[in-house]
Structures are given as C-alpha cells and as structure tokens.
C-alpha cells in the first residue's frame, strides 16, 4: 500500500489565517524549527494507479497539485477513484465542493455523515449536474467495503469503518441527533499484502474497539490535534477543552501518547495537528516526548509504505 500525507494540520492549518499565537507567529517569521501545514488529508493506493483521498480538505486543490500521482492523465480525467470521509467536519468534507467541474466521484461515508453533508444543503447541487455524478457509498459500522475504481473493478483496497468517540460536526449540533456513525476510524486493508493502515484523525478518547483496531494495524495516522486539554485557553485561542471538541489530548497521564507508546510493532504518525500544539515545534520538549515513545509527527508530503 502506498500512502502520502497531503495535509497534516488540523482545521485552519498552520499557520491559521486569523491566528498570531506563538506557533503561528514562529511559522510566519521562521524563527523556530517549524514548518507550515495544510489541513488533514492523505492519499492511498494499492497499485499506484487508482488513488483514494482520506478526507477532501479545504486545501484539496493545492494538495492534488502537490502530488504528481494525483494529476490528470488526459484533458478531463483524475486518478482519484474515490474519497473516504471519517466524519462530517468541514475540514474533512468542504473540499468535496471544490471537486465539482462535472467529474464523476465516489464518496465513501457512513449514512449519518452523508446525510449531514447532503440534507438541506443546496451547494450539493454542484455535485449533481448529471445523474450519478457522485456515487455515495455507505460505510456500515464494522462492515468491510471494497474500494472500486471508475470501471467498477476492485482496486485492491478494502475499508472498514470502526466507531470511535467523537461528536456531531459543529454546524449540525442541534440539527442532527448524535450517532455512533458521526465519527469513525477507517481501517484500510491491502488485499495483496494484507497490510493494514488506520486513519483516525479525530478520536475523543479510548475504547476497547479502538485499541483493538490500533493493535492490529501496521501503520496508524492518529489524532495529534492537542497536547493538553486546556491548550486553546492557554494560547488565548478559545475557551473549549480538547475533549469538548472531540479530541483526546496527547500529553499527561491519561493522554493518547501513553496508549500509542505501547504499539511498538506499529508505525505511529500524528496528523490533524492543531496550530496551538507545541509538538509542532521541532525543538520542544513535547516533540521530544513523542519521539521517545516512537511516535512521529507527520508533515505534508510524508510518504509511507505500510
Ligand atoms: Zn495559532
């Protein structure tokens, strides 16, 4: 399996347009060891010909241009056979609307995520210019689904949605009741090699099901949003705690780094890293703590071969 991290930042990216926290300032000024990051997404393929996007981020157009394997091979064409959504947050799905231009697409998502994006949203009509412009393929919890190319043939990858703690997207709070389908980890299995990638950029806390799927993975792209629960308040960037926003902080006794440190047979890479997270500073003690656990911080363009 081929994996390319297209974007490693959380919603807003690094730096964020309306933020001058110490980290965003350092990125702009070039005063510390830190690099810019676009919003979380990755491209995966079994054969290097048909590709799938994990999320369609608001940065999708530049992310496609950043990776030659995603470039069209003819006047109207795309090697992107489909897009997989692990939740309905805008940073996961806003880019779908940028993939219009009458290109047939397949979108794989749970029914709750599909409903949240489509129902009552007139912008979706830009993806409905002709019948079946977008095929919405349901990911039922725990059911392995074959990822197919435009010709309908299996591409060599299968995906399973595993419910993980999360939340209804902010724009749907009060409009759609919470469901186990709101937020999932995507377990992607390569048929030929048997290798398994887990994409879990939003995880509000541990469960036995999450731990089981992580333990059998060869590579995990995991939620690196926040280092601490009160990081936004400490940075002056907001009031809400990490857990209220659907993210399990990395640091501290009950942090996710403690679990990730146990998965020694698995390549563990943090994605969806928020611009307030000190782990982004390559010379920070938090980055050193992650490295001591064998946990990497993704950068845009990172290539993995689970
Ligand atoms: Zn910032």
Short mmCIF file of C-alpha atoms and ligand atoms in Angstrom, two decimals:
data_model
loop_
_atom_site.label_atom_id
_atom_site.label_comp_id
_atom_site.label_asym_id
_atom_site.label_seq_id
_atom_site.Cartn_x
_atom_site.Cartn_y
_atom_site.Cartn_z
CA UNK A 1 0.00 0.00 0.00
CA UNK A 2 1.17 3.50 -0.84
CA UNK A 3 0.28 6.37 1.49
CA UNK A 4 1.04 10.03 1.01
CA UNK A 5 0.14 12.56 3.69
CA UNK A 6 -1.31 15.51 1.78
CA UNK A 7 -2.07 17.63 4.82
CA UNK A 8 -1.03 17.15 8.43
CA UNK A 9 -2.59 20.17 10.17
CA UNK A 10 -5.95 20.40 11.90
CA UNK A 11 -8.81 22.63 10.76
CA UNK A 12 -7.38 26.04 9.93
CA UNK A 13 -3.94 24.67 9.06
CA UNK A 14 -0.60 26.02 10.28
CA UNK A 15 -0.45 28.98 10.36
CA UNK A 16 -4.15 29.73 10.65
CA UNK A 17 -5.37 32.83 8.81
CA UNK A 18 -6.72 34.56 11.93
CA UNK A 19 -4.14 33.42 14.47
CA UNK A 20 -0.99 35.00 15.82
CA UNK A 21 -0.33 32.54 18.65
CA UNK A 22 3.35 31.89 19.37
CA UNK A 23 3.39 28.94 16.96
CA UNK A 24 1.64 30.69 14.05
CA UNK A 25 3.96 33.66 14.58
CA UNK A 26 7.00 31.41 14.58
CA UNK A 27 5.94 29.76 11.30
CA UNK A 28 5.44 33.11 9.62
CA UNK A 29 8.66 34.58 10.97
CA UNK A 30 10.81 31.48 10.50
CA UNK A 31 12.25 31.98 13.99
CA UNK A 32 11.85 28.42 15.29
CA UNK A 33 12.22 24.95 13.77
CA UNK A 34 8.67 24.56 12.46
CA UNK A 35 7.10 24.18 9.02
CA UNK A 36 3.66 25.17 7.61
CA UNK A 37 0.98 22.50 7.29
CA UNK A 38 -2.22 22.24 5.27
CA UNK A 39 -5.41 20.65 6.59
CA UNK A 40 -5.51 16.92 7.28
CA UNK A 41 -5.81 14.56 4.33
CA UNK A 42 -3.94 11.63 2.80
CA UNK A 43 -3.90 9.75 -0.49
CA UNK A 44 -3.77 5.95 -0.55
CA UNK A 45 -3.35 3.39 -3.31
CA UNK A 46 -2.65 -0.29 -3.73
CA UNK A 47 -1.29 -0.13 -7.28
CA UNK A 48 -0.11 3.48 -7.66
CA UNK A 49 -2.70 3.99 -10.41
CA UNK A 50 -6.07 4.31 -8.65
CA UNK A 51 -5.97 6.59 -5.64
CA UNK A 52 -8.37 7.40 -2.81
CA UNK A 53 -8.38 10.52 -0.69
CA UNK A 54 -8.85 10.26 3.05
CA UNK A 55 -10.89 13.43 3.50
CA UNK A 56 -11.44 16.20 0.98
CA UNK A 57 -9.94 19.08 2.93
CA UNK A 58 -10.50 22.78 2.23
CA UNK A 59 -6.94 22.68 0.80
CA UNK A 60 -7.72 19.86 -1.64
CA UNK A 61 -6.88 21.66 -4.88
CA UNK A 62 -3.35 22.57 -3.81
CA UNK A 63 -2.93 19.16 -2.19
CA UNK A 64 -3.73 17.45 -5.50
CA UNK A 65 -1.30 19.71 -7.30
CA UNK A 66 1.36 18.91 -4.69
CA UNK A 67 1.46 15.21 -5.63
CA UNK A 68 2.14 14.12 -9.22
CA UNK A 69 0.33 10.78 -8.84
CA UNK A 70 -2.96 12.68 -8.43
CA UNK A 71 -2.53 14.73 -11.60
CA UNK A 72 -4.91 14.04 -14.53
CA UNK A 73 -3.62 11.89 -17.37
CA UNK A 74 -5.93 13.36 -20.04
CA UNK A 75 -7.86 16.57 -20.71
CA UNK A 76 -10.70 15.63 -18.36
CA UNK A 77 -9.55 12.90 -16.00
CA UNK A 78 -8.47 12.11 -12.45
CA UNK A 79 -6.60 9.19 -10.89
CA UNK A 80 -8.75 9.84 -7.79
CA UNK A 81 -11.19 6.92 -7.73
CA UNK A 82 -12.93 8.00 -4.55
CA UNK A 83 -12.95 9.98 -1.35
CA UNK A 84 -13.35 8.49 2.13
CA UNK A 85 -14.78 10.55 4.99
CA UNK A 86 -14.24 9.65 8.62
CA UNK A 87 -16.58 12.40 9.85
CA UNK A 88 -18.60 15.33 8.58
CA UNK A 89 -16.50 18.16 9.99
CA UNK A 90 -15.94 20.90 7.44
CA UNK A 91 -12.19 20.31 7.44
CA UNK A 92 -12.92 16.73 6.32
CA UNK A 93 -15.51 17.37 3.63
CA UNK A 94 -15.54 21.00 2.49
CA UNK A 95 -13.15 20.11 -0.32
CA UNK A 96 -15.81 17.91 -1.93
CA UNK A 97 -17.41 21.10 -3.22
CA UNK A 98 -14.11 22.05 -4.85
CA UNK A 99 -14.10 18.77 -6.78
CA UNK A 100 -17.04 19.75 -8.96
CA UNK A 101 -16.18 20.52 -12.61
CA UNK A 102 -18.51 17.66 -13.67
CA UNK A 103 -16.06 14.96 -12.55
CA UNK A 104 -17.67 11.63 -11.56
CA UNK A 105 -16.75 10.80 -7.97
CA UNK A 106 -17.35 8.07 -5.43
CA UNK A 107 -17.69 9.15 -1.81
CA UNK A 108 -17.49 6.54 0.95
CA UNK A 109 -19.04 7.59 4.26
CA UNK A 110 -21.41 6.43 6.97
CA UNK A 111 -25.06 7.26 6.37
CA UNK A 112 -25.01 9.85 9.20
CA UNK A 113 -22.06 11.67 7.62
CA UNK A 114 -23.67 11.52 4.16
CA UNK A 115 -26.97 12.86 5.49
CA UNK A 116 -25.21 15.62 7.36
CA UNK A 117 -23.49 16.79 4.19
CA UNK A 118 -26.36 16.39 1.74
CA UNK A 119 -29.62 17.07 3.56
CA UNK A 120 -30.87 20.59 3.11
CA UNK A 121 -27.58 21.73 1.55
CA UNK A 122 -28.20 23.48 -1.78
CA UNK A 123 -24.45 23.60 -2.51
CA UNK A 124 -24.56 19.84 -3.08
CA UNK A 125 -26.34 20.53 -6.36
CA UNK A 126 -22.96 21.47 -7.82
CA UNK A 127 -22.12 17.75 -7.48
CA UNK A 128 -25.43 16.73 -9.07
CA UNK A 129 -25.18 18.25 -12.50
CA UNK A 130 -25.90 14.90 -14.16
CA UNK A 131 -27.31 11.62 -12.82
CA UNK A 132 -24.84 9.68 -10.69
CA UNK A 133 -22.14 12.37 -10.84
CA UNK A 134 -21.40 11.32 -7.27
CA UNK A 135 -21.91 7.80 -6.04
CA UNK A 136 -22.48 7.87 -2.28
CA UNK A 137 -21.31 4.52 -0.94
CA UNK A 138 -22.37 3.63 2.57
CA UNK A 139 -19.84 2.55 5.15
CA UNK A 140 -21.78 0.46 7.67
CA UNK A 141 -20.04 0.15 11.04
CA UNK A 142 -17.82 -2.93 11.14
CA UNK A 143 -18.62 -3.98 7.55
CA UNK A 144 -15.69 -4.30 5.13
CA UNK A 145 -16.37 -2.45 1.87
CA UNK A 146 -14.42 -2.89 -1.39
CA UNK A 147 -12.91 0.28 -2.84
CA UNK A 148 -13.65 0.22 -6.56
CA UNK A 149 -12.23 2.14 -9.50
CA UNK A 150 -14.23 4.10 -12.04
CA UNK A 151 -14.64 0.90 -14.07
CA UNK A 152 -16.24 -0.82 -11.08
CA UNK A 153 -13.33 -3.20 -10.52
CA UNK A 154 -11.80 -3.70 -7.08
CA UNK A 155 -8.65 -1.60 -6.66
CA UNK A 156 -7.04 -3.90 -4.12
CA UNK A 157 -8.08 -1.94 -1.03
CA UNK A 158 -10.93 -2.67 1.36
CA UNK A 159 -12.12 -0.35 4.11
CA UNK A 160 -13.93 -0.87 7.40
CA UNK A 161 -15.46 1.95 9.45
CA UNK A 162 -14.96 1.50 13.19
CA UNK A 163 -16.98 3.74 15.52
CA UNK A 164 -14.78 5.85 17.79
CA UNK A 165 -15.73 8.51 20.34
CA UNK A 166 -16.35 11.82 18.64
CA UNK A 167 -19.07 14.35 18.11
CA UNK A 168 -21.60 15.73 15.67
CA UNK A 169 -19.98 18.39 13.44
CA UNK A 170 -20.31 21.88 14.88
CA UNK A 171 -22.66 23.03 12.10
CA UNK A 172 -25.04 20.12 12.81
CA UNK A 173 -25.27 20.44 16.59
CA UNK A 174 -28.98 20.61 17.44
CA UNK A 175 -29.95 19.65 13.89
CA UNK A 176 -28.92 16.00 13.79
CA UNK A 177 -29.04 13.67 16.81
CA UNK A 178 -25.67 12.21 17.88
CA UNK A 179 -24.91 8.77 16.46
CA UNK A 180 -22.14 6.14 16.56
CA UNK A 181 -21.74 6.90 12.87
CA UNK A 182 -20.72 10.51 13.40
CA UNK A 183 -17.03 9.75 13.78
CA UNK A 184 -15.14 6.65 12.71
CA UNK A 185 -11.64 5.31 12.32
CA UNK A 186 -11.05 3.92 8.83
CA UNK A 187 -9.23 0.60 8.70
CA UNK A 188 -7.82 0.14 5.19
CA UNK A 189 -6.57 -3.30 4.20
CA UNK A 190 -4.42 -4.04 1.17
CA UNK A 191 -5.60 -7.34 -0.27
CA UNK A 192 -2.31 -8.32 -1.88
CA UNK A 193 -0.02 -7.66 1.06
CA UNK A 194 -2.51 -7.97 3.91
CA UNK A 195 -1.09 -4.78 5.38
CA UNK A 196 -3.39 -2.51 7.34
CA UNK A 197 -3.49 1.29 7.67
CA UNK A 198 -5.71 3.01 10.22
CA UNK A 199 -6.81 6.62 9.64
CA UNK A 200 -8.05 8.10 12.90
CA UNK A 201 -7.62 11.90 12.84
CA UNK A 202 -10.43 12.58 15.34
CA UNK A 203 -10.61 10.49 18.49
CA UNK A 204 -12.23 11.85 21.63
CA UNK A 205 -11.00 9.05 23.91
CA UNK A 206 -10.12 5.37 24.23
CA UNK A 207 -12.43 2.39 23.78
CA UNK A 208 -11.69 -1.34 23.56
CA UNK A 209 -12.74 -1.35 19.87
CA UNK A 210 -10.34 1.49 19.07
CA UNK A 211 -7.49 -0.18 20.92
CA UNK A 212 -8.15 -3.47 19.11
CA UNK A 213 -8.06 -1.88 15.66
CA UNK A 214 -4.89 0.06 16.50
CA UNK A 215 -3.13 -3.01 17.84
CA UNK A 216 -3.54 -4.99 14.63
CA UNK A 217 -2.53 -2.12 12.30
CA UNK A 218 0.81 -1.89 10.53
CA UNK A 219 0.57 1.89 10.38
CA UNK A 220 -1.63 4.39 12.20
CA UNK A 221 -2.31 8.01 11.25
CA UNK A 222 -3.65 9.21 14.58
CA UNK A 223 -5.25 12.30 16.13
CA UNK A 224 -2.49 14.72 17.10
CA UNK A 225 -4.76 17.74 17.47
CA UNK A 226 -3.95 18.84 21.00
CA UNK A 227 -1.17 18.25 23.51
CA UNK A 228 -3.31 19.24 26.52
CA UNK A 229 -6.98 19.70 27.37
CA UNK A 230 -6.68 23.41 28.08
CA UNK A 231 -4.38 24.28 25.22
CA UNK A 232 -6.78 26.67 23.48
CA UNK A 233 -7.40 28.66 26.65
CA UNK A 234 -3.69 28.74 27.46
CA UNK A 235 -2.91 30.05 23.97
CA UNK A 236 -5.69 32.62 24.17
CA UNK A 237 -7.27 30.88 21.16
CA UNK A 238 -10.60 29.84 22.68
CA UNK A 239 -12.46 28.52 25.67
CA UNK A 240 -13.31 24.95 24.83
CA UNK A 241 -11.40 21.98 26.16
CA UNK A 242 -9.93 19.40 23.77
CA UNK A 243 -12.42 16.71 24.80
CA UNK A 244 -15.39 19.02 24.16
CA UNK A 245 -14.11 19.40 20.61
CA UNK A 246 -13.91 15.63 20.12
CA UNK A 247 -10.15 15.26 20.56
CA UNK A 248 -8.18 13.21 23.07
CA UNK A 249 -5.08 15.17 24.10
CA UNK A 250 -1.69 13.51 23.70
CA UNK A 251 0.01 14.53 26.92
CA UNK A 252 -0.49 13.75 30.60
CA UNK A 253 -1.16 10.55 32.47
CA UNK A 254 -4.39 9.77 30.62
CA UNK A 255 -3.20 11.07 27.27
CA UNK A 256 -3.21 9.15 23.99
CA UNK A 257 0.58 9.09 23.83
CA UNK A 258 0.54 6.55 26.66
CA UNK A 259 -1.52 4.18 24.52
CA UNK A 260 0.42 4.87 21.32
CA UNK A 261 3.69 4.18 23.14
CA UNK A 262 2.57 0.58 23.69
CA UNK A 263 2.05 -0.16 19.98
CA UNK A 264 5.69 -0.87 19.32
CA UNK A 265 5.09 -3.04 16.24
CA UNK A 266 3.14 -0.28 14.50
CA UNK A 267 4.34 2.83 12.72
CA UNK A 268 2.58 5.65 14.59
CA UNK A 269 2.26 9.03 12.93
CA UNK A 270 0.33 12.04 14.24
CA UNK A 271 -1.89 14.00 11.86
CA UNK A 272 -4.54 16.72 12.27
CA UNK A 273 -2.14 18.67 14.49
CA UNK A 274 -3.61 21.98 15.65
CA UNK A 275 -1.63 25.18 15.30
CA UNK A 276 -1.62 25.59 19.09
CA UNK A 277 0.08 22.22 19.72
CA UNK A 278 3.68 22.68 20.95
CA UNK A 279 4.56 19.33 19.36
CA UNK A 280 4.82 21.25 16.07
CA UNK A 281 7.96 22.96 17.37
CA UNK A 282 10.73 20.55 16.45
CA UNK A 283 12.85 21.68 19.38
CA UNK A 284 10.09 21.44 22.01
CA UNK A 285 10.04 19.05 25.00
CA UNK A 286 6.65 17.79 23.80
CA UNK A 287 8.13 16.75 20.44
CA UNK A 288 10.97 15.02 22.28
CA UNK A 289 8.45 13.18 24.47
CA UNK A 290 6.63 11.85 21.40
CA UNK A 291 9.87 10.80 19.76
CA UNK A 292 10.89 8.96 22.93
CA UNK A 293 7.67 6.93 22.55
CA UNK A 294 8.46 6.16 18.91
CA UNK A 295 5.67 8.45 17.70
CA UNK A 296 6.27 10.67 14.67
CA UNK A 297 4.67 13.98 13.71
CA UNK A 298 3.53 14.00 10.08
CA UNK A 299 4.50 16.70 7.63
CA UNK A 300 2.76 17.46 4.35
CA UNK A 301 4.26 15.22 1.68
CA UNK A 302 5.31 12.42 4.03
CA UNK A 303 5.21 9.09 2.17
CA UNK A 304 4.63 5.78 3.94
CA UNK A 305 4.51 2.22 2.73
CA UNK A 306 2.70 0.22 5.36
ZN1 LIG B 1 -2.01 29.81 16.02
#
